[in-house]
Amino acid sequence: MSAIVTLTVYVVPSRMVVLDANSRPIHGGVLRSLTQGDSLTLYCIASGGRPPPEVSWWKGSKLLSNRSVAVGEDGTLLASHEEGDDVVHTVGVGVGVRYVRTILLIPTLTRDYAHANITCRASNNNITEPLSTTLYLELYTRPASAVIKPPGEPLVEGRQTRLECVASGAYPSATINWEKTKEGRSTLLEATSLRLGEVTSSWLTLVPEASDHGATLTCRAHNPNIPGQATTTSTALQITFAPRVTLRLGYNLETRPVTEGEDVFFECKVASNPPPTTTRWYKDGVEVVHDLRGGVLVSGHNLVLQMVRRTSAGNYTCAATNTLATSSSNTMTLTIKYLPVCEGGPQTVTVAEGEDVRLTCRVDAKPEDDLRFTWYFNNTLDTVEVERHRIQVRKGFSFLDYTPRSSRDYGILSCWATNTVGTQADPCQFTVLEAGPPERVEDCELVNHTGGTLEVVCSPGGDGGLPQWFVGRVYDASTHTLLDTLEESHPRFQVSGLTPGQDYLITITAINQKGASQPEEIDAIRLKVAEKRMGEVSSGGVSPLVGVFLGLVGGFVGLLLLGVSLTLLRTYRCRCLQLGESRGGEGVVGDVVGPSSPTTKTGPTTPTHHSQADPRAGPDVLISANSDRVSASSSTPRVRVVSSYCDDPDDDDTTQSRALTALWPSRMSSSV
């Protein structure tokens, strides 16, 4: 019995080598300097082995490539196996297989290959372990992400804050740069970073400015081993700040001056976060309000002045308010060109013949640097232009030295000014009058006349065209002796230290540089002391109770005197008759008419009589009409009155009362 045994002997591959794309062998098992995104080409060559081995590339358990070719010993291609094919294509016939080569082609290296191991295996049986070699891929990768973390609180102008950017996924770890882009210009910012594995954190310390609002802040993370490629993230800065206000004129007015009568447009540009709540306008510090009739139109950020006048010129500002603060704009000065206008009204100038006077024509004008002046003289006969060589011109005014030589040189001088806008509408006028002494004062009166003081007030007359002053002179009316001289700028004089009871004469004279007026006289001013005292008593304010009391006392005294008088008359009736017949009424004894006797005294109520009034008597003595009548009469009628009383055979009370009544008025008058 026999058996046939088929013996299959496998000869495993004896050698394996890995070549790069340039057919250079790779040593050390590390494939360095690979960059994410690059392509990778490797060749794995296995030699020896029978049958020819199958050579393939693996990444872990994932087949990457088994595209292989077999090369004979004479270098001829024996067979090739394409990836995905189940058939080996025979290319030629050779004595034996020299080697089998398999290519690995990766068009783009992704981050999946970072830190990856790839293996080339050669196997021709399933009994033995395949021959293999493993390569470590050192792949540089870009950051997978970069994120700017939002701040914990809003960004406020001037308040320091800290921002953080985190980048991850880069090998080696990424480098982070901060960049701020504003108005198309980029600025690198300094920051601190910390690398931990594939994660890099960077912190930026920022003090925001109002101008940073809306700027772009960029965090750029890149692998320094991969030039030109970076991962970026950006955010728009939102800065909270007080209003930033800018004032400007309308575009059509910025390059030329404004003339009176034009419309002017202002624009208030406001940058603010949060937006402004109010916008206000100011001229020279005073708020400008909407006034349609006045041609002032206020509308938010715009101000329109219609038909501007010279009074519209000034310094304009606008102010905006938000929740943080109120901010004012720059000051814009509005200058308005206008026709010259005379400063001050018409003037009157007085000058004598042959004297010089300088007439200054001052005008308000914009512009005033190139003013031209023209002077005209006008009187009742003609109008002539003043020669230009006599006119002096300065900035803003002109003056003329004028000298009248005759009466025809008195009249009106007119001055006209012209600037680039035009000629003034109304000229400056100077009325030249001939100077002379002032007129006399008038309407003089005493406004205060008490004691030794008086006050005189007059109305001034014409001043003669020159400043005038006033001189008052006080004279003794009887001797015309000058007692005092007073000088005042107005015709009002107060004279003191006068003697009561004396007559005075006062003269008031107006004086200027050309002479004096005729004096105004005030005659025979007498101060009476009695008037003064009566005035003092009347001004004292006597109580009504005092008057009642005095009336009662007077009535009681009167009744008492009446009783005493009746008693005396009865007692001395006969004696009175005898004495009256024997003495003939030589005197008055006591309170009755009778002869003088050593035992008879004059009482305090005895009247003192004067034959005539004393012209030198002071006002303290009041001479009544009754006392004058009694004093002027002789003693005979008095005796006659008493004799008739004593001769009354009836001797009754009625007759006695009539006699007393006849005597009472004289006694009362002389006792005042």
PDB file of N, CA and C in Angstrom, residues 324-398:
ATOM      1  N   LEU A 324     -24.473 107.581  31.118  1.00  0.00           N
ATOM      2  CA  LEU A 324     -23.205 107.739  31.824  1.00  0.00           C
ATOM      3  C   LEU A 324     -22.911 109.186  32.182  1.00  0.00           C
ATOM      4  N   ALA A 325     -23.075 110.100  31.224  1.00  0.00           N
ATOM      5  CA  ALA A 325     -22.662 111.484  31.461  1.00  0.00           C
ATOM      6  C   ALA A 325     -23.218 112.377  30.369  1.00  0.00           C
ATOM      7  N   THR A 326     -22.950 113.678  30.546  1.00  0.00           N
ATOM      8  CA  THR A 326     -23.264 114.698  29.542  1.00  0.00           C
ATOM      9  C   THR A 326     -21.948 115.261  29.022  1.00  0.00           C
ATOM     10  N   SER A 327     -21.805 115.303  27.708  1.00  0.00           N
ATOM     11  CA  SER A 327     -20.568 115.778  27.092  1.00  0.00           C
ATOM     12  C   SER A 327     -20.883 116.916  26.140  1.00  0.00           C
ATOM     13  N   SER A 328     -19.970 117.887  26.099  1.00  0.00           N
ATOM     14  CA  SER A 328     -20.120 119.039  25.214  1.00  0.00           C
ATOM     15  C   SER A 328     -19.171 118.913  24.032  1.00  0.00           C
ATOM     16  N   SER A 329     -19.556 119.543  22.962  1.00  0.00           N
ATOM     17  CA  SER A 329     -18.771 119.484  21.734  1.00  0.00           C
ATOM     18  C   SER A 329     -17.695 120.564  21.739  1.00  0.00           C
ATOM     19  N   ASN A 330     -16.957 120.593  20.668  1.00  0.00           N
ATOM     20  CA  ASN A 330     -16.040 121.683  20.420  1.00  0.00           C
ATOM     21  C   ASN A 330     -16.839 122.972  20.184  1.00  0.00           C
ATOM     22  N   THR A 331     -16.200 124.102  20.413  1.00  0.00           N
ATOM     23  CA  THR A 331     -16.846 125.395  20.207  1.00  0.00           C
ATOM     24  C   THR A 331     -16.599 125.857  18.781  1.00  0.00           C
ATOM     25  N   MET A 332     -17.683 126.239  18.127  1.00  0.00           N
ATOM     26  CA  MET A 332     -17.575 126.745  16.764  1.00  0.00           C
ATOM     27  C   MET A 332     -18.028 128.195  16.750  1.00  0.00           C
ATOM     28  N   THR A 333     -17.155 129.060  16.317  1.00  0.00           N
ATOM     29  CA  THR A 333     -17.459 130.488  16.264  1.00  0.00           C
ATOM     30  C   THR A 333     -18.083 130.827  14.922  1.00  0.00           C
ATOM     31  N   LEU A 334     -19.290 131.354  14.989  1.00  0.00           N
ATOM     32  CA  LEU A 334     -19.998 131.779  13.783  1.00  0.00           C
ATOM     33  C   LEU A 334     -19.740 133.264  13.575  1.00  0.00           C
ATOM     34  N   THR A 335     -19.052 133.586  12.509  1.00  0.00           N
ATOM     35  CA  THR A 335     -18.762 134.969  12.157  1.00  0.00           C
ATOM     36  C   THR A 335     -19.628 135.353  10.968  1.00  0.00           C
ATOM     37  N   ILE A 336     -20.322 136.463  11.097  1.00  0.00           N
ATOM     38  CA  ILE A 336     -21.260 136.903  10.065  1.00  0.00           C
ATOM     39  C   ILE A 336     -20.781 138.239   9.503  1.00  0.00           C
ATOM     40  N   LYS A 337     -20.668 138.299   8.213  1.00  0.00           N
ATOM     41  CA  LYS A 337     -20.309 139.542   7.546  1.00  0.00           C
ATOM     42  C   LYS A 337     -21.556 140.412   7.403  1.00  0.00           C
ATOM     43  N   TYR A 338     -21.398 141.700   7.705  1.00  0.00           N
ATOM     44  CA  TYR A 338     -22.550 142.596   7.598  1.00  0.00           C
ATOM     45  C   TYR A 338     -22.066 144.016   7.300  1.00  0.00           C
ATOM     46  N   LEU A 339     -23.029 144.836   6.856  1.00  0.00           N
ATOM     47  CA  LEU A 339     -22.745 146.220   6.515  1.00  0.00           C
ATOM     48  C   LEU A 339     -22.305 146.993   7.751  1.00  0.00           C
ATOM     49  N   PRO A 340     -21.504 148.023   7.570  1.00  0.00           N
ATOM     50  CA  PRO A 340     -21.130 148.850   8.717  1.00  0.00           C
ATOM     51  C   PRO A 340     -22.352 149.531   9.331  1.00  0.00           C
ATOM     52  N   VAL A 341     -22.325 149.630  10.646  1.00  0.00           N
ATOM     53  CA  VAL A 341     -23.372 150.308  11.413  1.00  0.00           C
ATOM     54  C   VAL A 341     -22.691 151.248  12.386  1.00  0.00           C
ATOM     55  N   CYS A 342     -23.226 152.447  12.489  1.00  0.00           N
ATOM     56  CA  CYS A 342     -22.624 153.449  13.369  1.00  0.00           C
ATOM     57  C   CYS A 342     -22.790 153.033  14.824  1.00  0.00           C
ATOM     58  N   GLU A 343     -21.720 153.112  15.594  1.00  0.00           N
ATOM     59  CA  GLU A 343     -21.788 152.836  17.018  1.00  0.00           C
ATOM     60  C   GLU A 343     -22.214 154.106  17.741  1.00  0.00           C
ATOM     61  N   GLY A 344     -23.322 154.015  18.444  1.00  0.00           N
ATOM     62  CA  GLY A 344     -23.859 155.194  19.113  1.00  0.00           C
ATOM     63  C   GLY A 344     -24.729 155.995  18.164  1.00  0.00           C
ATOM     64  N   GLY A 345     -25.542 156.874  18.728  1.00  0.00           N
ATOM     65  CA  GLY A 345     -26.448 157.685  17.934  1.00  0.00           C
ATOM     66  C   GLY A 345     -25.795 158.973  17.448  1.00  0.00           C
ATOM     67  N   PRO A 346     -26.609 159.853  16.881  1.00  0.00           N
ATOM     68  CA  PRO A 346     -26.081 161.151  16.437  1.00  0.00           C
ATOM     69  C   PRO A 346     -25.477 161.925  17.605  1.00  0.00           C
ATOM     70  N   GLN A 347     -24.431 162.673  17.304  1.00  0.00           N
ATOM     71  CA  GLN A 347     -23.727 163.440  18.328  1.00  0.00           C
ATOM     72  C   GLN A 347     -23.812 164.928  18.005  1.00  0.00           C
ATOM     73  N   THR A 348     -23.862 165.705  19.071  1.00  0.00           N
ATOM     74  CA  THR A 348     -23.857 167.162  18.947  1.00  0.00           C
ATOM     75  C   THR A 348     -22.563 167.682  19.542  1.00  0.00           C
ATOM     76  N   VAL A 349     -21.855 168.499  18.772  1.00  0.00           N
ATOM     77  CA  VAL A 349     -20.553 169.018  19.183  1.00  0.00           C
ATOM     78  C   VAL A 349     -20.620 170.536  19.133  1.00  0.00           C
ATOM     79  N   THR A 350     -20.182 171.185  20.185  1.00  0.00           N
ATOM     80  CA  THR A 350     -20.134 172.648  20.219  1.00  0.00           C
ATOM     81  C   THR A 350     -18.691 173.099  20.193  1.00  0.00           C
ATOM     82  N   VAL A 351     -18.434 174.068  19.367  1.00  0.00           N
ATOM     83  CA  VAL A 351     -17.077 174.569  19.215  1.00  0.00           C
ATOM     84  C   VAL A 351     -17.153 176.019  18.754  1.00  0.00           C
ATOM     85  N   ALA A 352     -16.248 176.815  19.240  1.00  0.00           N
ATOM     86  CA  ALA A 352     -16.198 178.222  18.840  1.00  0.00           C
ATOM     87  C   ALA A 352     -15.430 178.370  17.536  1.00  0.00           C
ATOM     88  N   GLU A 353     -15.620 179.497  16.887  1.00  0.00           N
ATOM     89  CA  GLU A 353     -14.903 179.763  15.641  1.00  0.00           C
ATOM     90  C   GLU A 353     -13.402 179.768  15.898  1.00  0.00           C
ATOM     91  N   GLY A 354     -12.685 179.073  15.040  1.00  0.00           N
ATOM     92  CA  GLY A 354     -11.239 179.009  15.155  1.00  0.00           C
ATOM     93  C   GLY A 354     -10.729 177.919  16.069  1.00  0.00           C
ATOM     94  N   GLU A 355     -11.628 177.230  16.759  1.00  0.00           N
ATOM     95  CA  GLU A 355     -11.200 176.147  17.636  1.00  0.00           C
ATOM     96  C   GLU A 355     -11.275 174.814  16.894  1.00  0.00           C
ATOM     97  N   ASP A 356     -10.377 173.884  17.288  1.00  0.00           N
ATOM     98  CA  ASP A 356     -10.318 172.565  16.669  1.00  0.00           C
ATOM     99  C   ASP A 356     -11.159 171.581  17.473  1.00  0.00           C
ATOM    100  N   VAL A 357     -11.776 170.658  16.766  1.00  0.00           N
ATOM    101  CA  VAL A 357     -12.511 169.576  17.398  1.00  0.00           C
ATOM    102  C   VAL A 357     -12.275 168.308  16.578  1.00  0.00           C
ATOM    103  N   ARG A 358     -12.073 167.190  17.248  1.00  0.00           N
ATOM    104  CA  ARG A 358     -11.863 165.916  16.564  1.00  0.00           C
ATOM    105  C   ARG A 358     -13.164 165.124  16.576  1.00  0.00           C
ATOM    106  N   LEU A 359     -13.637 164.770  15.406  1.00  0.00           N
ATOM    107  CA  LEU A 359     -14.857 163.989  15.244  1.00  0.00           C
ATOM    108  C   LEU A 359     -14.449 162.557  14.894  1.00  0.00           C
ATOM    109  N   THR A 360     -14.866 161.598  15.717  1.00  0.00           N
ATOM    110  CA  THR A 360     -14.508 160.189  15.522  1.00  0.00           C
ATOM    111  C   THR A 360     -15.722 159.429  15.044  1.00  0.00           C
ATOM    112  N   CYS A 361     -15.598 158.837  13.858  1.00  0.00           N
ATOM    113  CA  CYS A 361     -16.675 158.044  13.257  1.00  0.00           C
ATOM    114  C   CYS A 361     -16.326 156.571  13.475  1.00  0.00           C
ATOM    115  N   ARG A 362     -16.970 155.956  14.471  1.00  0.00           N
ATOM    116  CA  ARG A 362     -16.681 154.571  14.824  1.00  0.00           C
ATOM    117  C   ARG A 362     -17.852 153.696  14.397  1.00  0.00           C
ATOM    118  N   VAL A 363     -17.554 152.629  13.664  1.00  0.00           N
ATOM    119  CA  VAL A 363     -18.603 151.763  13.134  1.00  0.00           C
ATOM    120  C   VAL A 363     -18.357 150.324  13.570  1.00  0.00           C
ATOM    121  N   ASP A 364     -19.434 149.569  13.576  1.00  0.00           N
ATOM    122  CA  ASP A 364     -19.391 148.122  13.807  1.00  0.00           C
ATOM    123  C   ASP A 364     -19.593 147.441  12.465  1.00  0.00           C
ATOM    124  N   ALA A 365     -18.604 146.666  12.021  1.00  0.00           N
ATOM    125  CA  ALA A 365     -18.665 146.056  10.691  1.00  0.00           C
ATOM    126  C   ALA A 365     -17.874 144.761  10.679  1.00  0.00           C
ATOM    127  N   LYS A 366     -18.293 143.862   9.819  1.00  0.00           N
ATOM    128  CA  LYS A 366     -17.571 142.627   9.546  1.00  0.00           C
ATOM    129  C   LYS A 366     -17.542 142.412   8.035  1.00  0.00           C
ATOM    130  N   PRO A 367     -16.362 142.369   7.424  1.00  0.00           N
ATOM    131  CA  PRO A 367     -15.047 142.584   8.031  1.00  0.00           C
ATOM    132  C   PRO A 367     -14.786 144.073   8.249  1.00  0.00           C
ATOM    133  N   GLU A 368     -13.802 144.360   9.089  1.00  0.00           N
ATOM    134  CA  GLU A 368     -13.475 145.745   9.402  1.00  0.00           C
ATOM    135  C   GLU A 368     -12.029 146.103   9.033  1.00  0.00           C
ATOM    136  N   ASP A 369     -11.338 145.176   8.381  1.00  0.00           N
ATOM    137  CA  ASP A 369      -9.937 145.445   8.050  1.00  0.00           C
ATOM    138  C   ASP A 369      -9.784 146.340   6.827  1.00  0.00           C
ATOM    139  N   ASP A 370     -10.781 146.314   5.927  1.00  0.00           N
ATOM    140  CA  ASP A 370     -10.638 147.062   4.680  1.00  0.00           C
ATOM    141  C   ASP A 370     -11.715 148.142   4.561  1.00  0.00           C
ATOM    142  N   LEU A 371     -12.027 148.810   5.668  1.00  0.00           N
ATOM    143  CA  LEU A 371     -13.068 149.833   5.645  1.00  0.00           C
ATOM    144  C   LEU A 371     -12.596 151.065   4.879  1.00  0.00           C
ATOM    145  N   ARG A 372     -13.526 151.641   4.143  1.00  0.00           N
ATOM    146  CA  ARG A 372     -13.307 152.919   3.467  1.00  0.00           C
ATOM    147  C   ARG A 372     -14.344 153.914   3.971  1.00  0.00           C
ATOM    148  N   PHE A 373     -13.910 155.161   4.215  1.00  0.00           N
ATOM    149  CA  PHE A 373     -14.784 156.165   4.808  1.00  0.00           C
ATOM    150  C   PHE A 373     -14.923 157.358   3.865  1.00  0.00           C
ATOM    151  N   THR A 374     -16.135 157.910   3.862  1.00  0.00           N
ATOM    152  CA  THR A 374     -16.432 159.129   3.102  1.00  0.00           C
ATOM    153  C   THR A 374     -17.180 160.085   4.018  1.00  0.00           C
ATOM    154  N   TRP A 375     -16.724 161.361   4.060  1.00  0.00           N
ATOM    155  CA  TRP A 375     -17.334 162.384   4.909  1.00  0.00           C
ATOM    156  C   TRP A 375     -18.001 163.441   4.026  1.00  0.00           C
ATOM    157  N   TYR A 376     -19.166 163.908   4.476  1.00  0.00           N
ATOM    158  CA  TYR A 376     -19.878 164.988   3.802  1.00  0.00           C
ATOM    159  C   TYR A 376     -20.252 166.048   4.827  1.00  0.00           C
ATOM    160  N   PHE A 377     -20.197 167.326   4.364  1.00  0.00           N
ATOM    161  CA  PHE A 377     -20.638 168.441   5.202  1.00  0.00           C
ATOM    162  C   PHE A 377     -21.883 169.048   4.582  1.00  0.00           C
ATOM    163  N   ASN A 378     -22.864 169.300   5.435  1.00  0.00           N
ATOM    164  CA  ASN A 378     -24.138 169.842   4.963  1.00  0.00           C
ATOM    165  C   ASN A 378     -24.575 170.973   5.878  1.00  0.00           C
ATOM    166  N   ASN A 379     -24.884 172.144   5.257  1.00  0.00           N
ATOM    167  CA  ASN A 379     -25.512 173.235   5.995  1.00  0.00           C
ATOM    168  C   ASN A 379     -26.756 173.658   5.225  1.00  0.00           C
ATOM    169  N   THR A 380     -27.289 174.772   5.577  1.00  0.00           N
ATOM    170  CA  THR A 380     -28.540 175.194   4.936  1.00  0.00           C
ATOM    171  C   THR A 380     -28.342 175.593   3.477  1.00  0.00           C
ATOM    172  N   LEU A 381     -27.086 175.731   3.038  1.00  0.00           N
ATOM    173  CA  LEU A 381     -26.845 176.219   1.677  1.00  0.00           C
ATOM    174  C   LEU A 381     -26.476 175.093   0.719  1.00  0.00           C
ATOM    175  N   ASP A 382     -25.578 174.196   1.122  1.00  0.00           N
ATOM    176  CA  ASP A 382     -25.134 173.178   0.172  1.00  0.00           C
ATOM    177  C   ASP A 382     -24.571 171.970   0.916  1.00  0.00           C
ATOM    178  N   THR A 383     -24.203 170.927   0.144  1.00  0.00           N
ATOM    179  CA  THR A 383     -23.591 169.700   0.657  1.00  0.00           C
ATOM    180  C   THR A 383     -22.311 169.455  -0.132  1.00  0.00           C
ATOM    181  N   VAL A 384     -21.202 169.279   0.583  1.00  0.00           N
ATOM    182  CA  VAL A 384     -19.913 169.083  -0.070  1.00  0.00           C
ATOM    183  C   VAL A 384     -19.221 167.892   0.573  1.00  0.00           C
ATOM    184  N   GLU A 385     -18.379 167.218  -0.213  1.00  0.00           N
ATOM    185  CA  GLU A 385     -17.589 166.107   0.300  1.00  0.00           C
ATOM    186  C   GLU A 385     -16.291 166.629   0.889  1.00  0.00           C
ATOM    187  N   VAL A 386     -15.916 166.076   2.034  1.00  0.00           N
ATOM    188  CA  VAL A 386     -14.684 166.490   2.702  1.00  0.00           C
ATOM    189  C   VAL A 386     -13.505 165.878   1.951  1.00  0.00           C
ATOM    190  N   GLU A 387     -12.466 166.678   1.756  1.00  0.00           N
ATOM    191  CA  GLU A 387     -11.293 166.193   1.045  1.00  0.00           C
ATOM    192  C   GLU A 387     -10.705 164.979   1.752  1.00  0.00           C
ATOM    193  N   ARG A 388     -10.298 163.990   0.960  1.00  0.00           N
ATOM    194  CA  ARG A 388      -9.844 162.738   1.532  1.00  0.00           C
ATOM    195  C   ARG A 388      -8.527 162.878   2.296  1.00  0.00           C
ATOM    196  N   HIS A 389      -7.720 163.866   1.931  1.00  0.00           N
ATOM    197  CA  HIS A 389      -6.457 163.997   2.646  1.00  0.00           C
ATOM    198  C   HIS A 389      -6.669 164.502   4.076  1.00  0.00           C
ATOM    199  N   ARG A 390      -7.860 164.984   4.368  1.00  0.00           N
ATOM    200  CA  ARG A 390      -8.156 165.446   5.726  1.00  0.00           C
ATOM    201  C   ARG A 390      -8.729 164.332   6.593  1.00  0.00           C
ATOM    202  N   ILE A 391      -9.002 163.176   6.001  1.00  0.00           N
ATOM    203  CA  ILE A 391      -9.631 162.066   6.714  1.00  0.00           C
ATOM    204  C   ILE A 391      -8.553 161.082   7.150  1.00  0.00           C
ATOM    205  N   GLN A 392      -8.587 160.682   8.400  1.00  0.00           N
ATOM    206  CA  GLN A 392      -7.680 159.667   8.934  1.00  0.00           C
ATOM    207  C   GLN A 392      -8.475 158.378   9.171  1.00  0.00           C
ATOM    208  N   VAL A 393      -7.932 157.241   8.741  1.00  0.00           N
ATOM    209  CA  VAL A 393      -8.632 155.957   8.837  1.00  0.00           C
ATOM    210  C   VAL A 393      -7.799 155.015   9.696  1.00  0.00           C
ATOM    211  N   ARG A 394      -8.482 154.397  10.627  1.00  0.00           N
ATOM    212  CA  ARG A 394      -7.878 153.360  11.467  1.00  0.00           C
ATOM    213  C   ARG A 394      -8.774 152.121  11.417  1.00  0.00           C
ATOM    214  N   LYS A 395      -8.350 151.046  12.092  1.00  0.00           N
ATOM    215  CA  LYS A 395      -9.142 149.827  12.095  1.00  0.00           C
ATOM    216  C   LYS A 395     -10.435 150.054  12.864  1.00  0.00           C
ATOM    217  N   GLY A 396     -11.533 150.065  12.149  1.00  0.00           N
ATOM    218  CA  GLY A 396     -12.844 150.182  12.774  1.00  0.00           C
ATOM    219  C   GLY A 396     -13.346 151.594  12.928  1.00  0.00           C
ATOM    220  N   PHE A 397     -12.543 152.614  12.611  1.00  0.00           N
ATOM    221  CA  PHE A 397     -13.049 153.978  12.772  1.00  0.00           C
ATOM    222  C   PHE A 397     -12.246 154.934  11.895  1.00  0.00           C
ATOM    223  N   SER A 398     -12.813 156.127  11.777  1.00  0.00           N
ATOM    224  CA  SER A 398     -12.165 157.216  11.063  1.00  0.00           C
ATOM    225  C   SER A 398     -12.370 158.488  11.871  1.00  0.00           C
TER     226      SER A 398
END
